[in-house]
Short mmCIF file of N, CA and C in Angstrom, two decimals:
data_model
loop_
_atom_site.label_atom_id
_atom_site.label_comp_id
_atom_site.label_asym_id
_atom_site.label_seq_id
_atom_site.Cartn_x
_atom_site.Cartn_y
_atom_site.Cartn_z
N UNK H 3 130.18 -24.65 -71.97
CA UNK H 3 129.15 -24.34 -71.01
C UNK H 3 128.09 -23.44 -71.61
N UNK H 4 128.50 -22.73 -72.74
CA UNK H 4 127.27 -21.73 -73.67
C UNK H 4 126.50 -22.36 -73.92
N UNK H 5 126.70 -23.66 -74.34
CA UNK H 5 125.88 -24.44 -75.14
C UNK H 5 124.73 -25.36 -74.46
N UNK H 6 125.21 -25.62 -73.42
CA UNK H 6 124.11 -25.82 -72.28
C UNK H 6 123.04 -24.84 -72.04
N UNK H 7 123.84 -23.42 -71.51
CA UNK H 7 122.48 -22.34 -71.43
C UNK H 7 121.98 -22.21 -72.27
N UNK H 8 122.14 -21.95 -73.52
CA UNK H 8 121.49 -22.02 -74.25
C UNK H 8 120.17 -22.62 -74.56
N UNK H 9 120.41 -23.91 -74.90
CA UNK H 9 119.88 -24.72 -74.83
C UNK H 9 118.80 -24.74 -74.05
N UNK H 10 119.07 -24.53 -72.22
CA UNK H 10 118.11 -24.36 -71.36
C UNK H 10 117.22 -23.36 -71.41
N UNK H 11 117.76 -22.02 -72.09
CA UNK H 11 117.01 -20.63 -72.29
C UNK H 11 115.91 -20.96 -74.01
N UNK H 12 116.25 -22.36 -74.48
CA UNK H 12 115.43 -22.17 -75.86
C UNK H 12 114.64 -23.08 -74.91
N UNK H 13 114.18 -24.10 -74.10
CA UNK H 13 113.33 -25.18 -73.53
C UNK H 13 112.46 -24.13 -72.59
N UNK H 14 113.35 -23.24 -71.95
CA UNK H 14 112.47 -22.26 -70.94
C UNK H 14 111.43 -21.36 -72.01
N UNK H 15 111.51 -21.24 -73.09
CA UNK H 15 111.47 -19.99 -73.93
C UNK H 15 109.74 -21.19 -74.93
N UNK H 16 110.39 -22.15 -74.97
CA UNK H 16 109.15 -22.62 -75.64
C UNK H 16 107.74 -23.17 -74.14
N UNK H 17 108.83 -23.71 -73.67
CA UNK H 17 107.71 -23.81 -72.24
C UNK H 17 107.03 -22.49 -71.90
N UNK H 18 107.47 -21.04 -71.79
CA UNK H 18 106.70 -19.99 -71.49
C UNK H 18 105.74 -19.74 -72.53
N UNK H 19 106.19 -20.02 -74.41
CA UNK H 19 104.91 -19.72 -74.97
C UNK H 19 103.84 -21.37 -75.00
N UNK H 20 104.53 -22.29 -74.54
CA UNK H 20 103.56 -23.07 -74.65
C UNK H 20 102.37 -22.88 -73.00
N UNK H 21 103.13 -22.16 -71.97
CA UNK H 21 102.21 -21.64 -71.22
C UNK H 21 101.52 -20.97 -71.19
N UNK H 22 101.61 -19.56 -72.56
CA UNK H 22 100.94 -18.61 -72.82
C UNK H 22 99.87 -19.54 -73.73
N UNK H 23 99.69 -19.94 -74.74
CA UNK H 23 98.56 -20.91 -75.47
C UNK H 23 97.63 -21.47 -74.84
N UNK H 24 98.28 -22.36 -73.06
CA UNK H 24 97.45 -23.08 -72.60
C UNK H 24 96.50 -22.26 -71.75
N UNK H 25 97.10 -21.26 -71.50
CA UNK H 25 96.76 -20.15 -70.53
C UNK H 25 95.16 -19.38 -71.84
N UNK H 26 95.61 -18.95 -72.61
CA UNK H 26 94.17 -18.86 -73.66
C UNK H 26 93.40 -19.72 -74.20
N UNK H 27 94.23 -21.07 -73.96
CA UNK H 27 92.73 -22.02 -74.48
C UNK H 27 91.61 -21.63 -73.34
N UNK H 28 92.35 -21.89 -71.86
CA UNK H 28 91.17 -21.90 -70.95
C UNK H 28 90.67 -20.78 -70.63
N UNK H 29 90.78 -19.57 -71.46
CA UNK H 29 90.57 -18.28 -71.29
C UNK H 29 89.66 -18.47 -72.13
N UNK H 30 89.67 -18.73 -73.59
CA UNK H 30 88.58 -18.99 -74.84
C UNK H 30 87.30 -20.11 -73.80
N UNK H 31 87.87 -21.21 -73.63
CA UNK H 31 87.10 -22.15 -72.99
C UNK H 31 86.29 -21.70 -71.82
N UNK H 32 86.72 -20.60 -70.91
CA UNK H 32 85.72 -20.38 -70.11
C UNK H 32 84.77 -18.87 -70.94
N UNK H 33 85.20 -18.23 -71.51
CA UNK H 33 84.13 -17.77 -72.17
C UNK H 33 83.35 -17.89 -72.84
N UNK H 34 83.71 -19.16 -73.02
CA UNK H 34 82.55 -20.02 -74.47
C UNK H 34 81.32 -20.31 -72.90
N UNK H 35 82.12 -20.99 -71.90
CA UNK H 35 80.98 -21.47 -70.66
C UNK H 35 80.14 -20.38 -70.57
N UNK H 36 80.51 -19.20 -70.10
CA UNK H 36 79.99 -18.07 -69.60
C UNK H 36 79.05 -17.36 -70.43
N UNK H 37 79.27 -17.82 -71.82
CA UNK H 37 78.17 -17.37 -73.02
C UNK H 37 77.20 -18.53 -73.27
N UNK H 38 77.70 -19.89 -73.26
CA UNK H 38 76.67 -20.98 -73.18
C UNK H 38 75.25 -20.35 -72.07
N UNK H 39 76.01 -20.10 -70.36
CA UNK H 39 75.48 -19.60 -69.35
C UNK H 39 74.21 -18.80 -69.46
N UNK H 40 74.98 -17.60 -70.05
CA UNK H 40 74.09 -16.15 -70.55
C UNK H 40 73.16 -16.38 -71.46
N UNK H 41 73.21 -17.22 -72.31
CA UNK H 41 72.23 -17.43 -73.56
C UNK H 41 71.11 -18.61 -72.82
N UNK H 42 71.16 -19.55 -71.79
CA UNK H 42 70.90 -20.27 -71.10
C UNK H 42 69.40 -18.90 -70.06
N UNK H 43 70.34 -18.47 -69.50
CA UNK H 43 69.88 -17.70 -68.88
C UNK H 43 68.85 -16.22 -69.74
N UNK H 44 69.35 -15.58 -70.39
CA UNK H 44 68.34 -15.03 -71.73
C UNK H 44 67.32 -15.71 -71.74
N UNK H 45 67.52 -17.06 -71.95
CA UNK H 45 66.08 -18.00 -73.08
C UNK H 45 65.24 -17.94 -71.68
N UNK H 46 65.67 -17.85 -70.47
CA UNK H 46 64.84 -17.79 -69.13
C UNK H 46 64.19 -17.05 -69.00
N UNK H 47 64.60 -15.70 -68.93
CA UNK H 47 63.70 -14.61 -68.75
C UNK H 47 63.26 -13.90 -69.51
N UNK H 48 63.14 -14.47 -71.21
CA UNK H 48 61.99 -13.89 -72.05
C UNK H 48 61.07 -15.35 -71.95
N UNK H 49 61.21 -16.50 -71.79
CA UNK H 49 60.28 -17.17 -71.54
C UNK H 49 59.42 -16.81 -70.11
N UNK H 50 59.97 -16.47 -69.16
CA UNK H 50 59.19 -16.10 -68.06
C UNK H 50 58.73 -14.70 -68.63
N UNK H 51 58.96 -13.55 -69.33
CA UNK H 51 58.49 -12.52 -69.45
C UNK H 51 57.14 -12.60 -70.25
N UNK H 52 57.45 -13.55 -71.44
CA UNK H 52 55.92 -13.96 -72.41
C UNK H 52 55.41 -14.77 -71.33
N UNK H 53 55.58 -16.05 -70.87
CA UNK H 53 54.32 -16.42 -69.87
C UNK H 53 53.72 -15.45 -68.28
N UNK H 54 54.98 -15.01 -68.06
CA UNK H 54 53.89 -13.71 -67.56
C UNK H 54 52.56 -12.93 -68.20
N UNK H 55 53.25 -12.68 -69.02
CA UNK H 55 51.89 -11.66 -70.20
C UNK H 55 50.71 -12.88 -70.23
N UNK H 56 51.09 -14.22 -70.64
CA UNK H 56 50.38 -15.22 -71.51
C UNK H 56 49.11 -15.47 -70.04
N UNK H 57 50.03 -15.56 -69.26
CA UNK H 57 49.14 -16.11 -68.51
C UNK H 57 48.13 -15.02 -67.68
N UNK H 58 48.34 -13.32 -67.80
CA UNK H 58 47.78 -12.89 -67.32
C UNK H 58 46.34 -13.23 -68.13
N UNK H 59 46.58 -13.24 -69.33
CA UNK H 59 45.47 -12.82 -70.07
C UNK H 59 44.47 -14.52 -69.80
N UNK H 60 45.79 -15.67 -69.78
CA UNK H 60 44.66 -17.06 -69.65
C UNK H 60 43.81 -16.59 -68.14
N UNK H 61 44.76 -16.56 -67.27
CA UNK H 61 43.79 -15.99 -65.72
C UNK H 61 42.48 -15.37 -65.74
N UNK H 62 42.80 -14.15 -65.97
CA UNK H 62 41.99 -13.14 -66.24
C UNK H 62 40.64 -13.68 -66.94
N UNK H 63 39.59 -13.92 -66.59
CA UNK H 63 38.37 -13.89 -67.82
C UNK H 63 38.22 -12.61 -68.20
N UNK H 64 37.71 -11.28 -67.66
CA UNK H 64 37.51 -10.37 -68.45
C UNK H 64 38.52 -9.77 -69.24
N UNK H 65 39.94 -10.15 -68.65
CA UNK H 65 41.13 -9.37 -69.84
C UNK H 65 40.65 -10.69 -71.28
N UNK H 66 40.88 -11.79 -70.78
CA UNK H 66 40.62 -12.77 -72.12
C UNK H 66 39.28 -11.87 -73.09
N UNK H 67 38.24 -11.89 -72.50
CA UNK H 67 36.88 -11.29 -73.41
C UNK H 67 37.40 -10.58 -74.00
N UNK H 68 38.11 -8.81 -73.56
CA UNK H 68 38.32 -7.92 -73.99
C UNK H 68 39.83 -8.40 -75.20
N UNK H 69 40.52 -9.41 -75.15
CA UNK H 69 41.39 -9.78 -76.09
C UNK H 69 41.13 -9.76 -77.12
N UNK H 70 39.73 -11.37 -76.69
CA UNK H 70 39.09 -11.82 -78.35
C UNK H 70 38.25 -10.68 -78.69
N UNK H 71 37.18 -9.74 -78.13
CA UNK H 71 37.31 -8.71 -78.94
C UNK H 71 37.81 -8.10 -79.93
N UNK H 72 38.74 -7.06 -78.93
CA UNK H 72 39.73 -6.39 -79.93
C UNK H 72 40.24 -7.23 -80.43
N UNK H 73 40.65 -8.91 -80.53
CA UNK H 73 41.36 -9.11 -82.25
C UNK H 73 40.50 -9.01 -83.23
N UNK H 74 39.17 -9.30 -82.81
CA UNK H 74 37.80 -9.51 -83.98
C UNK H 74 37.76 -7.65 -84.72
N UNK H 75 37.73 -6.95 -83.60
CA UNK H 75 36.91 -5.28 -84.08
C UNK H 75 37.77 -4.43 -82.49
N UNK H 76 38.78 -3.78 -83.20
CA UNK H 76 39.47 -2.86 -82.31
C UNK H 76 38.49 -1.85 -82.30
N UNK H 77 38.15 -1.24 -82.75
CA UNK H 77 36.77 -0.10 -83.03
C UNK H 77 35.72 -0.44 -81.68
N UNK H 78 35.76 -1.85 -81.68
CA UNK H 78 34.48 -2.06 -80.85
C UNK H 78 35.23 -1.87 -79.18
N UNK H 79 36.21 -1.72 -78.52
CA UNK H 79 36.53 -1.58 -77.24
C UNK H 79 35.98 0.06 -76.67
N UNK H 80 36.09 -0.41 -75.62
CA UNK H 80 35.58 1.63 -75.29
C UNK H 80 36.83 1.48 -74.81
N UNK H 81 37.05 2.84 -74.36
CA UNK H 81 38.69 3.78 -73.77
C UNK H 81 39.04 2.37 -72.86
N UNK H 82 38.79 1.71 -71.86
CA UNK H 82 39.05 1.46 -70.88
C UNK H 82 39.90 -0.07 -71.56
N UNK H 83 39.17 -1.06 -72.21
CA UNK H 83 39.44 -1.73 -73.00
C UNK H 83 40.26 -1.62 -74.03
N UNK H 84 40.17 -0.76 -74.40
CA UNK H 84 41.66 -0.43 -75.62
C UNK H 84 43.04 -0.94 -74.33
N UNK H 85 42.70 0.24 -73.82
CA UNK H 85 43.89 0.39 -72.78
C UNK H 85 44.42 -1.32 -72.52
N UNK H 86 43.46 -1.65 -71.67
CA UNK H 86 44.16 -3.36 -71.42
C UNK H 86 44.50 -4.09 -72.61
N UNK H 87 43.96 -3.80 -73.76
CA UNK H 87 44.22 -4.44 -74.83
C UNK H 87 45.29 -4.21 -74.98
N UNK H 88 45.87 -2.47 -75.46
CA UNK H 88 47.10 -2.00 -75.47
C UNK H 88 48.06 -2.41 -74.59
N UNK H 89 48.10 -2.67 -73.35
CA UNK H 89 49.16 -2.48 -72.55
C UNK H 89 49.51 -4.22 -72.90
N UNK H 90 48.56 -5.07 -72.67
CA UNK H 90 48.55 -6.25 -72.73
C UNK H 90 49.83 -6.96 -74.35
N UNK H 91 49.17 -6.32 -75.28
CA UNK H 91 50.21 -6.71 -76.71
C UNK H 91 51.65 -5.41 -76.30
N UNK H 92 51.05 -4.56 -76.16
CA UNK H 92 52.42 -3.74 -75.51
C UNK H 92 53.79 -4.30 -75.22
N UNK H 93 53.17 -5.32 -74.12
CA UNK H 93 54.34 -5.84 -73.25
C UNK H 93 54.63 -7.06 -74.24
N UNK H 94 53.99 -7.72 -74.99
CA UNK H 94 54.35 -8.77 -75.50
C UNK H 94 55.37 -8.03 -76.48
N UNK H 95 55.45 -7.18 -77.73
CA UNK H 95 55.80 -6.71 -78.30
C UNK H 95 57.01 -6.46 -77.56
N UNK H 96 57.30 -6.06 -76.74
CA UNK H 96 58.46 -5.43 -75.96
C UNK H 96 59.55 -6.79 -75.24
N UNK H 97 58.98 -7.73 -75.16
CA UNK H 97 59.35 -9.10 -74.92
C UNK H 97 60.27 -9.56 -76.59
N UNK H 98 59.04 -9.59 -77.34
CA UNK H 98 59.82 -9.69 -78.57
C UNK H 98 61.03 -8.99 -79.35
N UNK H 99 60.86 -7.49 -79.01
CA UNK H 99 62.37 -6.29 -79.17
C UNK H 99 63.70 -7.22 -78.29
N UNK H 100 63.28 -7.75 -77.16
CA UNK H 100 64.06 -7.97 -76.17
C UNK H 100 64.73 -9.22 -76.51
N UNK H 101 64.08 -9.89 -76.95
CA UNK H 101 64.89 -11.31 -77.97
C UNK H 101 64.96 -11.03 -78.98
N UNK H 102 65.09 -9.70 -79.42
CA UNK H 102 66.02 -9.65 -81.12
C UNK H 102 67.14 -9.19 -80.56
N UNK H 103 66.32 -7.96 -79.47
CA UNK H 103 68.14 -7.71 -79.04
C UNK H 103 69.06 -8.39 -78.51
N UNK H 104 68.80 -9.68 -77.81
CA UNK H 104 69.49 -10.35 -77.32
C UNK H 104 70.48 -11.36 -78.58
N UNK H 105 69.40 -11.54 -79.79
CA UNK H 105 69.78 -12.23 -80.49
C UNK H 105 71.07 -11.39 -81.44
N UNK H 106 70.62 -10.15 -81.57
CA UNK H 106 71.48 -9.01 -81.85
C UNK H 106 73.10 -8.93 -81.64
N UNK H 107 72.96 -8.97 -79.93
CA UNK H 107 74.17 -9.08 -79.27
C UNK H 107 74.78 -10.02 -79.44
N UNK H 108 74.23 -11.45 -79.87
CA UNK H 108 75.22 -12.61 -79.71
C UNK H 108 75.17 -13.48 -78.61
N UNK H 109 73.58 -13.13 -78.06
CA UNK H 109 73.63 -13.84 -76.40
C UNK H 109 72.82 -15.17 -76.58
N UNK H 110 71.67 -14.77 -78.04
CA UNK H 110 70.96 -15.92 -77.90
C UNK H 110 71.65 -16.02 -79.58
N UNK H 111 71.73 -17.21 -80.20
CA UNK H 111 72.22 -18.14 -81.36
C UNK H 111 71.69 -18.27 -82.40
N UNK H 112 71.44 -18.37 -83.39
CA UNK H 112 70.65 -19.09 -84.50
C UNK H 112 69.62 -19.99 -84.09
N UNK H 113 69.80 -21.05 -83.53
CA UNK H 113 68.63 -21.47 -82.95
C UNK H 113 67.88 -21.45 -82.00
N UNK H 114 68.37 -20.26 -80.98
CA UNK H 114 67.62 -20.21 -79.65
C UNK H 114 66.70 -18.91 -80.63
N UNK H 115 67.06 -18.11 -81.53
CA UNK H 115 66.10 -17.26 -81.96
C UNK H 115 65.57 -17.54 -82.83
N UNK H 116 65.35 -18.65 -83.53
CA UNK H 116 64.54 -18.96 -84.95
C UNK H 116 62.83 -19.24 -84.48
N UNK H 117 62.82 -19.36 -82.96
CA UNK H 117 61.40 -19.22 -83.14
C UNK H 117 60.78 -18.03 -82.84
N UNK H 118 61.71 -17.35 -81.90
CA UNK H 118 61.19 -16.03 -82.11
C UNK H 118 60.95 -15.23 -83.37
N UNK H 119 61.35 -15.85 -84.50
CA UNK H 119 61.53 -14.67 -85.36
C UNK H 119 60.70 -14.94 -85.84
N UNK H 120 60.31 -16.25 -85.84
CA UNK H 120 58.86 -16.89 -86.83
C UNK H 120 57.49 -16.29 -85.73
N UNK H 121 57.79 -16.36 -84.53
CA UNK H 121 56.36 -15.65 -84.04
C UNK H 121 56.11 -14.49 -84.14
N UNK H 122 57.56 -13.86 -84.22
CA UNK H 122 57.37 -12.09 -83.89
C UNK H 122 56.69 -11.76 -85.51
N UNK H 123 56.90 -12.19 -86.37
CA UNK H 123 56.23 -11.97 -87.93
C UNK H 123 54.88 -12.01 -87.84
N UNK H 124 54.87 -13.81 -87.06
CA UNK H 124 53.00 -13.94 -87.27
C UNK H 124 51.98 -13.18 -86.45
N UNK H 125 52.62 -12.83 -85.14
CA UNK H 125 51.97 -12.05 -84.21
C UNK H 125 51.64 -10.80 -84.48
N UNK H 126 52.62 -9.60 -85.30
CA UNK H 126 52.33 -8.65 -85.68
C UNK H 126 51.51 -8.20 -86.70
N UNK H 127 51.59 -9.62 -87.75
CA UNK H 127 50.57 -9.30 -88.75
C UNK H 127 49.23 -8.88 -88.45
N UNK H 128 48.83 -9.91 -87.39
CA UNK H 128 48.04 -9.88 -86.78
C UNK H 128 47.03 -8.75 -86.88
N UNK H 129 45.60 -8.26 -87.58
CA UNK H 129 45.49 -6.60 -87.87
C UNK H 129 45.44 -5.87 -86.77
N UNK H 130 44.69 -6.50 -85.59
CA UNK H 130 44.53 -5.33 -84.39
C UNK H 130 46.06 -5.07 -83.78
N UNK H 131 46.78 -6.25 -83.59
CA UNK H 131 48.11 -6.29 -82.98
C UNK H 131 49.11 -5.07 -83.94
N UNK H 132 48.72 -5.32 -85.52
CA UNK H 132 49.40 -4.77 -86.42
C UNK H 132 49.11 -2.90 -86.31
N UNK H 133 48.51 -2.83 -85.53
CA UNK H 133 47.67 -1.40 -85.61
C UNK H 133 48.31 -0.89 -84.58
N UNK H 134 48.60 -1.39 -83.51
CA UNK H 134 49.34 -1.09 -82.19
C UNK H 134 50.61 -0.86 -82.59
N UNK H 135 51.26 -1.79 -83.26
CA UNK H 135 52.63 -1.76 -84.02
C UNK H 135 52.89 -0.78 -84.55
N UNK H 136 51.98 -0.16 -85.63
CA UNK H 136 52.24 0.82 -86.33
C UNK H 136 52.18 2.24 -85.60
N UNK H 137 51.43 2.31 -84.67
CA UNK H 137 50.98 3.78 -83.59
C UNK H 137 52.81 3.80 -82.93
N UNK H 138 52.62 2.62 -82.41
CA UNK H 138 54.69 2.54 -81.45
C UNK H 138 55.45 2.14 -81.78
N UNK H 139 55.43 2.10 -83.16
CA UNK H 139 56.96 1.52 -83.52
C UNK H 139 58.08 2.14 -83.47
N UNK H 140 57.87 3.32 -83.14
CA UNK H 140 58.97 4.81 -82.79
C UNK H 140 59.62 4.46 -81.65
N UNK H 141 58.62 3.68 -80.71
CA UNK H 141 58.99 3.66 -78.99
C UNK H 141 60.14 2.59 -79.14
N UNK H 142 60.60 1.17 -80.34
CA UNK H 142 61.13 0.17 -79.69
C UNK H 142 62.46 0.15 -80.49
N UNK H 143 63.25 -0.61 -79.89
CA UNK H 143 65.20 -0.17 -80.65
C UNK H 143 64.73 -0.20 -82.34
N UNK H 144 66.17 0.46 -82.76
CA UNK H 144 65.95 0.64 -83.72
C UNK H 144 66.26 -0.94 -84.93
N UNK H 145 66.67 -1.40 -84.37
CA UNK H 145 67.32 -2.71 -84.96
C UNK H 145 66.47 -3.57 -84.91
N UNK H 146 65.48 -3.86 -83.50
CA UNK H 146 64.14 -4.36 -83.84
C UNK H 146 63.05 -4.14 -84.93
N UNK H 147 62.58 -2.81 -84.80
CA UNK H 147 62.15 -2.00 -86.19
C UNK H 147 62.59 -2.16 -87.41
N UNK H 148 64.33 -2.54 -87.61
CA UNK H 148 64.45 -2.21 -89.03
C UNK H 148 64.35 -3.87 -89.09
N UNK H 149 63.92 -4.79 -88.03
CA UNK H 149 64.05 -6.08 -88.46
C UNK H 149 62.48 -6.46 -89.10
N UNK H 150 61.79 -5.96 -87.63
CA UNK H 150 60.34 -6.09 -88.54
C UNK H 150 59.82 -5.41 -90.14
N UNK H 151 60.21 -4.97 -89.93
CA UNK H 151 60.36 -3.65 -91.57
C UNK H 151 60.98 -4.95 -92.49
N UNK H 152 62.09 -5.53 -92.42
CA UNK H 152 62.72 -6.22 -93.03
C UNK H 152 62.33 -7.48 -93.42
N UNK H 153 61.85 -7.86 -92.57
CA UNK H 153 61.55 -9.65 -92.04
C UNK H 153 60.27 -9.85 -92.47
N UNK H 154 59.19 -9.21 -91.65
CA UNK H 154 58.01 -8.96 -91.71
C UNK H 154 57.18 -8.23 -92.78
N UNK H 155 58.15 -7.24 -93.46
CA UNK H 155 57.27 -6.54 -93.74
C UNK H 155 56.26 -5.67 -93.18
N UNK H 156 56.28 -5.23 -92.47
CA UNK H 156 55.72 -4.02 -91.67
C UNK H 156 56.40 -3.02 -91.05
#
C-alpha cells in the first residue's frame, strides 16, 4: 500500500510544479500585454503632446511669423516674442526629454524611439532652437542631457 501513496504523492508533486510554471507563463504573458498596452499608450500622449505644440504654432499666424523669425535672427525678436518663441520650443523640447524618458524606462522600444532620437538631434541643432538648449539644459533629466551631449553632440 506504500507504494501506491507514493506514487500518488510523486503525480500530486509534479502536477503542483507543473501548476506553478503554468501559473507564470500567464503571469509573464500578461505583463508582456500590459507593457505592449503602456508603450501603446506612451506613443499617444507624446504624439498628442508634439501636435499640441505643432499645431498651436500652424493655427496661430502671428505665433507662426514670430517662429520663422526667430529661426532666421533670434536677436531680431523684442522681449515679448522671444518669450513665445521660448515657451513655444520649450515645450517641444520637454516633449522630447519625455520620450527619452520613456524610452529610458523600457516603456517605449527600439523602434517606437528611433524616430525620436533622429528628430530630437535635428531639432536641436537647429541654431536658434540650439541657443534655448544651451540657456536650459540644467532644467531637463539628467539622462536626457547626457543623451543629447552624447548623441547629438550638444
Amino acid at each position: 500500500m506504500g507504494n501506491g501513496a507514493t506514487q500518488k504523492s510523486k503525480w500530486a508533486a509534479y502536477l503542483g510544479g507543473l501548476s506553478v510554471i503554468l501559473s507564470l507563463l500567464l503571469v509573464a504573458w500578461e505583463i508582456r500585454e500590459n507593457t505592449l498596452a503602456l508603450s501603446a499608450q506612451a506613443m499617444q500622449e507624446l504624439n498628442n503632446m508634439a501636435n499640441e505644440t505643432l499645431l498651436i504654432g500652424a493655427e496661430n499666424e502671428r505665433l507662426a511669423e514670430i517662429l520663422v523669425k526667430g529661426d532666421s535672427d533670434l536677436s531680431s525678436l523684442s522681449e515679448v516674442e522671444y518669450r513665445q518663441y521660448w515657451y513655444y520650443h520649450y515645450g517641444l523640447i520637454n516633449t522630447l526629454d519625455a520620450a527619452h524618458g520613456f524610452y529610458a524606462r523600457g516603456i517605449l522600444d527600439e523602434a517606437d524611439y528611433s524616430g525620436w532620437r533622429v528628430y530630437t538631434c535635428e531639432y536641436l541643432a537647429e541654431p536658434s532652437v540650439r541657443s534655448i538648449w544651451k540657456k536650459e539644459k540644467d532644467t531637463f533629466g539628467v539622462s536626457f542631457t547626457g543623451f543629447v551631449e552624447r548623441e547629438c553632440g550638444l
